[in-house]
Amino acid sequence: MTKVQLQIDLASLPRTVVRVVICVTIDGPDIRRQNFSQVNSCLCAHR
């Protein structure tokens, strides 16, 4: 698996997008899964 470096100005993004970016860039499947469920519920709440 290759590592991808993302250069993103988090301050200029909406909070939900920041959470998604953090979710998909953190190492570790367990942490990623936990974050994804939080982001997912956050996204569903904003619909």
mmCIF file of N, CA and C in Angstrom:
data_model
loop_
_atom_site.group_PDB
_atom_site.id
_atom_site.type_symbol
_atom_site.label_atom_id
_atom_site.label_comp_id
_atom_site.label_asym_id
_atom_site.label_seq_id
_atom_site.Cartn_x
_atom_site.Cartn_y
_atom_site.Cartn_z
ATOM 1 N N MET A 1 0.836 -1.189 0.000
ATOM 2 C CA MET A 1 0.000 0.000 0.000
ATOM 3 C C MET A 1 0.879 1.251 0.000
ATOM 4 N N THR A 2 0.585 2.173 -0.883
ATOM 5 C CA THR A 2 1.381 3.392 -0.950
ATOM 6 C C THR A 2 0.784 4.446 -0.035
ATOM 7 N N LYS A 3 1.667 5.244 0.530
ATOM 8 C CA LYS A 3 1.205 6.338 1.376
ATOM 9 C C LYS A 3 1.035 7.579 0.517
ATOM 10 N N VAL A 4 -0.053 8.279 0.721
ATOM 11 C CA VAL A 4 -0.330 9.493 -0.034
ATOM 12 C C VAL A 4 -0.303 10.673 0.926
ATOM 13 N N GLN A 5 0.479 11.675 0.574
ATOM 14 C CA GLN A 5 0.536 12.874 1.392
ATOM 15 C C GLN A 5 -0.475 13.885 0.852
ATOM 16 N N LEU A 6 -1.368 14.333 1.702
ATOM 17 C CA LEU A 6 -2.338 15.342 1.296
ATOM 18 C C LEU A 6 -1.923 16.695 1.854
ATOM 19 N N GLN A 7 -1.879 17.676 0.987
ATOM 20 C CA GLN A 7 -1.613 19.040 1.427
ATOM 21 C C GLN A 7 -2.927 19.810 1.304
ATOM 22 N N ILE A 8 -3.610 19.953 2.425
ATOM 23 C CA ILE A 8 -4.925 20.596 2.411
ATOM 24 C C ILE A 8 -4.973 21.663 3.501
ATOM 25 N N ASP A 9 -5.483 22.832 3.143
ATOM 26 C CA ASP A 9 -5.667 23.888 4.132
ATOM 27 C C ASP A 9 -6.982 23.623 4.857
ATOM 28 N N LEU A 10 -6.892 22.964 6.007
ATOM 29 C CA LEU A 10 -8.098 22.547 6.721
ATOM 30 C C LEU A 10 -8.933 23.731 7.203
ATOM 31 N N ALA A 11 -8.276 24.858 7.459
ATOM 32 C CA ALA A 11 -8.997 26.028 7.956
ATOM 33 C C ALA A 11 -9.972 26.589 6.920
ATOM 34 N N SER A 12 -9.703 26.329 5.636
ATOM 35 C CA SER A 12 -10.555 26.897 4.591
ATOM 36 C C SER A 12 -11.703 25.965 4.194
ATOM 37 N N LEU A 13 -11.742 24.794 4.820
ATOM 38 C CA LEU A 13 -12.785 23.831 4.474
ATOM 39 C C LEU A 13 -13.894 23.812 5.515
ATOM 40 N N PRO A 14 -15.102 23.442 5.092
ATOM 41 C CA PRO A 14 -16.186 23.257 6.065
ATOM 42 C C PRO A 14 -15.820 22.161 7.064
ATOM 43 N N ARG A 15 -16.352 22.267 8.264
ATOM 44 C CA ARG A 15 -16.002 21.347 9.348
ATOM 45 C C ARG A 15 -16.262 19.886 8.979
ATOM 46 N N THR A 16 -17.363 19.607 8.302
ATOM 47 C CA THR A 16 -17.692 18.231 7.932
ATOM 48 C C THR A 16 -16.640 17.654 7.004
ATOM 49 N N VAL A 17 -16.183 18.452 6.042
ATOM 50 C CA VAL A 17 -15.161 17.998 5.100
ATOM 51 C C VAL A 17 -13.863 17.703 5.842
ATOM 52 N N VAL A 18 -13.514 18.557 6.791
ATOM 53 C CA VAL A 18 -12.309 18.347 7.596
ATOM 54 C C VAL A 18 -12.383 17.002 8.298
ATOM 55 N N ARG A 19 -13.543 16.677 8.848
ATOM 56 C CA ARG A 19 -13.698 15.400 9.549
ATOM 57 C C ARG A 19 -13.536 14.230 8.594
ATOM 58 N N VAL A 20 -14.047 14.361 7.381
ATOM 59 C CA VAL A 20 -13.894 13.296 6.384
ATOM 60 C C VAL A 20 -12.430 13.129 6.013
ATOM 61 N N VAL A 21 -11.727 14.240 5.790
ATOM 62 C CA VAL A 21 -10.308 14.190 5.433
ATOM 63 C C VAL A 21 -9.505 13.513 6.531
ATOM 64 N N ILE A 22 -9.754 13.904 7.771
ATOM 65 C CA ILE A 22 -9.057 13.294 8.907
ATOM 66 C C ILE A 22 -9.392 11.812 8.982
ATOM 67 N N CYS A 23 -10.647 11.494 8.753
ATOM 68 C CA CYS A 23 -11.108 10.106 8.799
ATOM 69 C C CYS A 23 -10.354 9.228 7.819
ATOM 70 N N VAL A 24 -10.164 9.693 6.608
ATOM 71 C CA VAL A 24 -9.570 8.827 5.582
ATOM 72 C C VAL A 24 -8.052 8.868 5.564
ATOM 73 N N THR A 25 -7.443 9.783 6.339
ATOM 74 C CA THR A 25 -5.985 9.879 6.314
ATOM 75 C C THR A 25 -5.314 9.289 7.552
ATOM 76 N N ILE A 26 -6.077 9.000 8.580
ATOM 77 C CA ILE A 26 -5.493 8.430 9.805
ATOM 78 C C ILE A 26 -5.131 6.972 9.563
ATOM 79 N N ASP A 27 -3.974 6.576 10.059
ATOM 80 C CA ASP A 27 -3.550 5.185 9.949
ATOM 81 C C ASP A 27 -4.315 4.320 10.944
ATOM 82 N N GLY A 28 -4.480 3.058 10.605
ATOM 83 C CA GLY A 28 -5.112 2.112 11.520
ATOM 84 C C GLY A 28 -6.568 1.905 11.182
ATOM 85 N N PRO A 29 -6.919 0.703 10.748
ATOM 86 C CA PRO A 29 -8.288 0.415 10.311
ATOM 87 C C PRO A 29 -9.330 0.595 11.410
ATOM 88 N N ASP A 30 -8.972 0.296 12.657
ATOM 89 C CA ASP A 30 -9.954 0.434 13.742
ATOM 90 C C ASP A 30 -10.302 1.891 13.995
ATOM 91 N N ILE A 31 -9.267 2.723 14.057
ATOM 92 C CA ILE A 31 -9.492 4.158 14.270
ATOM 93 C C ILE A 31 -10.233 4.752 13.083
ATOM 94 N N ARG A 32 -9.835 4.324 11.878
ATOM 95 C CA ARG A 32 -10.477 4.832 10.670
ATOM 96 C C ARG A 32 -11.956 4.456 10.651
ATOM 97 N N ARG A 33 -12.258 3.230 11.043
ATOM 98 C CA ARG A 33 -13.644 2.772 11.068
ATOM 99 C C ARG A 33 -14.451 3.568 12.094
ATOM 100 N N GLN A 34 -13.869 3.806 13.249
ATOM 101 C CA GLN A 34 -14.544 4.572 14.296
ATOM 102 C C GLN A 34 -14.816 5.999 13.826
ATOM 103 N N ASN A 35 -13.792 6.627 13.228
ATOM 104 C CA ASN A 35 -13.958 7.981 12.720
ATOM 105 C C ASN A 35 -14.979 8.032 11.594
ATOM 106 N N PHE A 36 -14.949 7.016 10.732
ATOM 107 C CA PHE A 36 -15.881 7.010 9.610
ATOM 108 C C PHE A 36 -17.318 6.962 10.101
ATOM 109 N N SER A 37 -17.579 6.170 11.138
ATOM 110 C CA SER A 37 -18.947 6.092 11.653
ATOM 111 C C SER A 37 -19.373 7.432 12.247
ATOM 112 N N GLN A 38 -18.442 8.137 12.889
ATOM 113 C CA GLN A 38 -18.756 9.466 13.423
ATOM 114 C C GLN A 38 -19.037 10.452 12.295
ATOM 115 N N VAL A 39 -18.198 10.419 11.269
ATOM 116 C CA VAL A 39 -18.384 11.317 10.127
ATOM 117 C C VAL A 39 -19.685 10.996 9.410
ATOM 118 N N ASN A 40 -19.953 9.713 9.261
ATOM 119 C CA ASN A 40 -21.162 9.281 8.579
ATOM 120 C C ASN A 40 -22.406 9.783 9.307
ATOM 121 N N SER A 41 -22.430 9.655 10.628
ATOM 122 C CA SER A 41 -23.584 10.130 11.387
ATOM 123 C C SER A 41 -23.684 11.650 11.320
ATOM 124 N N CYS A 42 -22.532 12.312 11.276
ATOM 125 C CA CYS A 42 -22.504 13.770 11.149
ATOM 126 C C CYS A 42 -23.091 14.198 9.807
ATOM 127 N N LEU A 43 -22.695 13.493 8.737
ATOM 128 C CA LEU A 43 -23.217 13.805 7.404
ATOM 129 C C LEU A 43 -24.719 13.550 7.326
ATOM 130 N N CYS A 44 -25.156 12.452 7.910
ATOM 131 C CA CYS A 44 -26.581 12.117 7.880
ATOM 132 C C CYS A 44 -27.399 13.153 8.646
ATOM 133 N N ALA A 45 -26.841 13.693 9.709
ATOM 134 C CA ALA A 45 -27.540 14.687 10.521
ATOM 135 C C ALA A 45 -27.704 16.011 9.778
ATOM 136 N N HIS A 46 -26.830 16.275 8.808
ATOM 137 C CA HIS A 46 -26.882 17.546 8.077
ATOM 138 C C HIS A 46 -27.757 17.492 6.827
ATOM 139 N N ARG A 47 -28.357 16.353 6.553
ATOM 140 C CA ARG A 47 -29.199 16.257 5.352
ATOM 141 C C ARG A 47 -30.528 16.928 5.553
#
